[in-house]
CSV table of C-alpha atoms in Angstrom, one decimal:
chain,number,residue,atom,x,y,z
I,1,MET,CA,-6.1,12.3,7.7
I,2,ASN,CA,-3.7,11.5,10.5
I,3,CYS,CA,-0.1,12.3,9.3
I,4,ILE,CA,3.5,12.3,10.5
I,5,ILE,CA,6.5,14.3,9.3
I,6,VAL,CA,9.8,12.4,8.9
I,7,ASP,CA,12.7,14.8,8.2
I,8,ASP,CA,16.0,15.6,9.9
I,9,ASP,CA,16.0,19.2,8.6
I,10,LYS,CA,14.7,21.3,11.5
I,11,MET,CA,13.8,24.3,9.4
I,12,SER,CA,11.9,22.2,6.9
I,13,CYS,CA,10.0,20.5,9.8
I,14,LYS,CA,9.0,23.8,11.2
I,15,ILE,CA,7.7,25.0,7.8
I,16,LEU,CA,5.8,21.7,7.2
I,17,GLU,CA,4.3,21.7,10.6
I,18,GLY,CA,3.0,25.2,10.0
I,19,TYR,CA,1.4,24.0,6.7
I,20,VAL,CA,-0.1,21.0,8.3
I,21,ASN,CA,-1.6,23.0,11.1
I,22,LYS,CA,-3.3,25.3,8.6
I,23,SER,CA,-5.0,22.4,6.9
I,24,THR,CA,-8.5,21.3,8.1
I,25,SER,CA,-7.9,18.0,6.4
I,26,LEU,CA,-4.8,17.0,8.4
I,27,ASN,CA,-4.1,16.0,12.0
I,28,LEU,CA,-0.4,16.0,12.9
I,29,ILE,CA,0.4,13.0,15.1
I,30,GLY,CA,4.1,13.7,15.4
I,31,THR,CA,7.4,14.9,13.8
I,32,PHE,CA,10.4,12.7,13.7
I,33,SER,CA,14.0,13.5,12.8
I,34,ASP,CA,14.9,9.8,13.0
I,35,SER,CA,13.4,7.4,10.5
I,36,VAL,CA,14.0,4.4,12.7
I,37,GLU,CA,11.9,6.1,15.5
I,38,ALA,CA,9.2,6.9,13.0
I,39,ARG,CA,9.1,3.3,11.8
I,40,ASN,CA,8.7,2.1,15.4
I,41,ILE,CA,5.7,4.4,15.8
I,42,LEU,CA,4.1,3.0,12.5
I,43,THR,CA,4.4,-0.6,13.7
I,44,LYS,CA,2.4,0.3,16.8
I,45,ARG,CA,-0.2,2.5,15.2
I,46,GLN,CA,-2.5,1.6,12.4
I,47,ASP,CA,-4.2,4.9,12.0
I,48,ILE,CA,-1.5,6.9,10.1
I,49,ASP,CA,-2.9,7.9,6.7
I,50,LEU,CA,-0.1,10.0,5.4
I,51,ILE,CA,3.7,10.3,5.8
I,52,ILE,CA,5.5,13.5,4.7
I,53,LEU,CA,9.0,12.1,4.2
I,54,ASP,CA,12.5,13.3,3.4
I,55,ILE,CA,14.8,11.1,1.4
I,56,GLN,CA,18.3,11.9,2.7
I,57,MET,CA,18.4,10.9,6.4
I,58,PRO,CA,21.0,9.2,8.6
I,59,GLU,CA,20.7,5.5,9.5
I,60,MET,CA,17.8,4.7,7.1
I,61,ASP,CA,17.1,6.8,4.0
I,62,GLY,CA,13.6,7.5,2.8
I,63,PHE,CA,13.6,4.6,0.2
I,64,ASP,CA,14.8,2.1,2.8
I,65,PHE,CA,12.2,3.4,5.2
I,66,ILE,CA,9.3,2.9,2.7
I,67,GLY,CA,10.7,-0.6,1.7
I,68,SER,CA,10.7,-1.6,5.4
I,69,LEU,CA,7.0,-1.1,5.8
I,70,ASP,CA,4.7,-4.0,5.0
I,71,TYR,CA,1.7,-1.7,4.2
I,72,PRO,CA,2.9,1.9,3.6
I,73,PRO,CA,0.2,4.6,3.9
I,74,ASN,CA,0.1,7.5,1.5
I,75,ILE,CA,3.5,9.1,1.1
I,76,ILE,CA,4.5,12.6,0.0
I,77,ILE,CA,8.2,13.0,-0.5
I,78,VAL,CA,9.9,16.3,0.3
I,79,SER,CA,13.5,16.6,-0.8
I,80,ALA,CA,16.1,19.1,-1.8
I,81,ALA,CA,17.4,16.7,-4.5
I,82,GLU,CA,15.5,16.5,-7.8
I,83,GLU,CA,17.4,13.4,-9.0
I,84,TYR,CA,15.4,11.0,-6.7
I,85,ALA,CA,12.0,11.9,-8.3
I,86,VAL,CA,11.8,9.1,-10.8
I,87,LYS,CA,12.9,6.4,-8.3
I,88,ALA,CA,10.3,7.8,-5.8
I,89,PHE,CA,7.4,7.1,-8.1
I,90,ASP,CA,8.6,3.5,-8.3
I,91,PHE,CA,7.6,3.3,-4.7
I,92,ASN,CA,4.0,4.5,-5.5
I,93,VAL,CA,4.4,7.9,-3.6
I,94,VAL,CA,1.5,10.3,-4.1
I,95,ASP,CA,3.7,13.3,-4.8
I,96,TYR,CA,7.3,14.6,-4.8
I,97,LEU,CA,8.0,18.1,-3.6
I,98,LEU,CA,11.2,20.0,-3.9
I,99,LYS,CA,12.5,22.1,-1.0
I,100,PRO,CA,11.9,24.8,-0.2
I,101,VAL,CA,8.2,23.8,-0.4
I,102,SER,CA,5.7,26.6,-1.0
I,103,TYR,CA,2.4,26.6,0.7
I,104,GLY,CA,0.6,26.5,-2.6
I,105,ARG,CA,2.5,23.5,-3.8
I,106,PHE,CA,1.9,21.8,-0.5
I,107,CYS,CA,-1.8,22.3,-0.7
I,108,LYS,CA,-1.9,20.9,-4.2
I,109,ALA,CA,-0.1,17.7,-3.0
I,110,ILE,CA,-2.6,17.4,-0.1
I,111,ASP,CA,-5.6,17.8,-2.5
I,112,LYS,CA,-4.0,15.0,-4.6
I,113,THR,CA,-3.6,12.8,-1.6
I,114,ILE,CA,-7.2,13.3,-0.4
I,115,ARG,CA,-8.4,12.2,-3.9
I,116,TYR,CA,-6.1,9.2,-3.8
I,117,TYR,CA,-7.1,8.4,-0.2
I,118,SER,CA,-10.8,8.6,-1.1
I,119,HIS,CA,-10.1,6.3,-4.1
I,120,LYS,CA,-8.4,3.7,-1.8
I,121,GLU,CA,-11.3,3.9,0.7
I,122,ALA,CA,-13.8,3.2,-2.0
I,123,ALA,CA,-11.7,0.3,-3.2
I,124,ASN,CA,-12.0,-1.4,0.2
I,125,THR,CA,-15.6,-2.4,-0.7
I,126,GLY,CA,-14.2,-4.3,-3.8
I,127,ASP,CA,-16.8,-2.6,-6.0
I,128,GLU,CA,-14.1,-0.5,-7.7
I,129,GLU,CA,-13.7,-1.5,-11.4
I,130,ILE,CA,-10.3,-1.7,-13.2
I,131,PHE,CA,-9.4,-2.4,-16.8
I,132,ILE,CA,-7.0,-5.3,-17.5
I,133,LYS,CA,-5.3,-5.6,-20.9
I,134,LYS,CA,-6.0,-8.9,-22.6
I,135,SER,CA,-4.6,-9.3,-26.2
I,136,SER,CA,-5.5,-6.1,-27.9
I,137,SER,CA,-8.5,-5.3,-25.7
I,138,LEU,CA,-9.2,-3.8,-22.3
I,139,VAL,CA,-11.5,-5.9,-20.1
I,140,LYS,CA,-13.4,-4.4,-17.2
I,141,LEU,CA,-13.1,-6.2,-13.9
I,142,LYS,CA,-14.3,-5.7,-10.4
I,143,LEU,CA,-11.7,-6.1,-7.7
I,144,LYS,CA,-13.9,-8.3,-5.6
I,145,ASP,CA,-14.2,-10.8,-8.5
I,146,ILE,CA,-10.4,-11.5,-8.4
I,147,ILE,CA,-10.0,-14.8,-6.5
I,148,TYR,CA,-6.3,-15.1,-6.3
I,149,ILE,CA,-3.1,-13.6,-7.8
I,150,GLU,CA,0.0,-15.7,-8.6
I,151,ALA,CA,3.5,-14.4,-9.3
I,152,LEU,CA,5.3,-15.7,-12.4
I,153,GLU,CA,8.8,-14.2,-12.6
I,154,ASN,CA,8.2,-10.5,-13.7
I,155,TYR,CA,4.5,-11.1,-14.3
I,156,VAL,CA,1.4,-11.9,-12.2
I,157,THR,CA,-1.8,-13.7,-13.2
I,158,LEU,CA,-5.2,-12.7,-11.9
I,159,THR,CA,-7.7,-15.5,-11.7
I,160,THR,CA,-11.5,-15.0,-11.6
I,161,ASN,CA,-14.3,-17.5,-11.9
I,162,ASP,CA,-14.5,-16.9,-15.6
I,163,ASP,CA,-11.0,-16.0,-16.8
I,164,ARG,CA,-7.2,-15.5,-16.2
I,165,PHE,CA,-5.3,-12.3,-16.9
I,166,THR,CA,-1.5,-12.0,-17.1
I,167,ILE,CA,0.0,-8.6,-16.6
I,168,HIS,CA,3.5,-7.1,-16.3
I,169,PHE,CA,3.6,-6.2,-12.6
I,170,THR,CA,5.5,-7.2,-9.4
I,171,MET,CA,3.8,-8.8,-6.5
I,172,LYS,CA,4.9,-6.0,-4.2
I,173,ALA,CA,3.5,-3.3,-6.5
I,174,ILE,CA,0.1,-5.0,-7.0
I,175,GLU,CA,-0.1,-5.8,-3.2
I,176,ASN,CA,0.2,-2.1,-2.5
I,177,GLN,CA,-2.6,-1.3,-5.0
I,178,LEU,CA,-5.1,-3.8,-3.6
I,179,PRO,CA,-7.5,-3.1,-0.7
I,180,SER,CA,-6.2,-4.9,2.4
I,181,GLY,CA,-9.7,-5.4,3.6
I,182,ILE,CA,-10.3,-7.8,0.8
I,183,PHE,CA,-7.0,-9.3,-0.2
I,184,ILE,CA,-4.1,-10.8,1.8
I,185,ARG,CA,-0.7,-12.2,0.9
I,186,VAL,CA,-0.3,-15.8,2.1
I,187,HIS,CA,2.9,-16.7,0.2
I,188,ARG,CA,5.7,-15.1,-1.7
I,189,SER,CA,3.9,-16.1,-4.8
I,190,TYR,CA,0.2,-15.7,-3.9
I,191,ILE,CA,-2.3,-13.1,-2.8
I,192,ILE,CA,-5.8,-14.3,-2.2
I,193,ASN,CA,-9.3,-12.9,-1.8
I,194,LYS,CA,-10.3,-13.6,1.8
I,195,SER,CA,-14.0,-14.0,1.0
I,196,MET,CA,-13.1,-17.0,-1.2
I,197,ILE,CA,-11.4,-19.0,1.5
I,198,GLN,CA,-13.2,-22.4,2.2
I,199,THR,CA,-10.6,-24.2,4.4
I,200,ILE,CA,-7.4,-23.4,6.0
I,201,LYS,CA,-4.9,-26.2,6.6
I,202,GLU,CA,-1.5,-26.4,8.2
I,203,ASN,CA,0.5,-25.3,5.2
I,204,SER,CA,-2.2,-24.5,2.6
I,205,LEU,CA,-5.7,-23.3,2.1
I,206,ASP,CA,-8.6,-24.0,-0.3
I,207,LEU,CA,-10.2,-21.3,-2.3
I,208,ILE,CA,-13.6,-21.5,-4.0
I,209,VAL,CA,-13.1,-21.2,-7.8
I,210,GLY,CA,-16.3,-21.8,-9.7
I,211,ASP,CA,-17.6,-25.3,-8.8
I,212,SER,CA,-14.3,-26.6,-7.5
I,213,LEU,CA,-11.6,-25.8,-4.9
I,214,LYS,CA,-8.1,-24.5,-5.6
I,215,SER,CA,-5.3,-25.4,-3.1
I,216,ILE,CA,-3.0,-22.4,-2.4
I,217,PRO,CA,0.3,-22.8,-0.3
I,218,VAL,CA,0.6,-20.7,2.8
I,219,GLY,CA,4.1,-19.6,3.7
I,220,LYS,CA,5.2,-20.0,7.3
I,221,SER,CA,6.0,-16.3,7.7
I,222,PHE,CA,2.5,-15.4,6.4
I,223,ARG,CA,0.4,-17.9,8.4
I,224,ASP,CA,0.1,-15.9,11.7
I,225,THR,CA,-0.9,-12.8,9.8
I,226,LEU,CA,-3.6,-14.7,8.0
I,227,LEU,CA,-5.0,-16.2,11.1
I,228,ASN,CA,-5.0,-12.8,12.9
I,229,ASP,CA,-6.8,-11.2,10.0
I,230,ILE,CA,-9.7,-13.5,9.8
I,231,ASN,CA,-12.4,-14.4,12.3
I,232,VAL,CA,-11.4,-17.7,14.0
I,233,MET,CA,-13.7,-19.4,16.5
I,234,ALA,CA,-11.8,-22.0,18.5
I,235,ARG,CA,-12.6,-24.1,21.6
């Protein structure tokens, strides 16, 4: 996995670089003491699989840094402050390590990341199965069977050809969990399965839902990303 270290503590960086270089699973792309500089690198490179990130940094702290990324890679937090741990997991980080970080604890976090990374890679096929709560039961569902997801205040609805499921989740959180190879956000309130697109219009698109078409709005700020993500043949 390609990784970067983002930490303004020079001693911590030196230790973490040593740990990374010992690992046969990691390839260190760079170390950054400035979170803004690290963000600029991430906007130019799409091959970063892991960020080892400090929380307390000047200009932009770790949480603001994560929040500024459209599609954050795997993230391991390293911090001298224990009180940020609960908040960190709200950002779907893989692990939270307290400084000074021991080599054994670092290895454990990397093993966890590799398992999580492999899980995400498998999810990109859409064959991964999840269980969704419906009434008092848990229903098994393949990711690729989800046609679109709609935001409803603090809930989202998942629509398939056969059913609809309402779960207590934010759009941002569910977007981070879905494989980007299959799903794309096209509006503040909609995430869609790209394979179900039938027609793209100026401000909307049509999805195939069973034997009919479902019109979904496309937000102006999402349209260019959508068109860049799909194969478009034009004269």
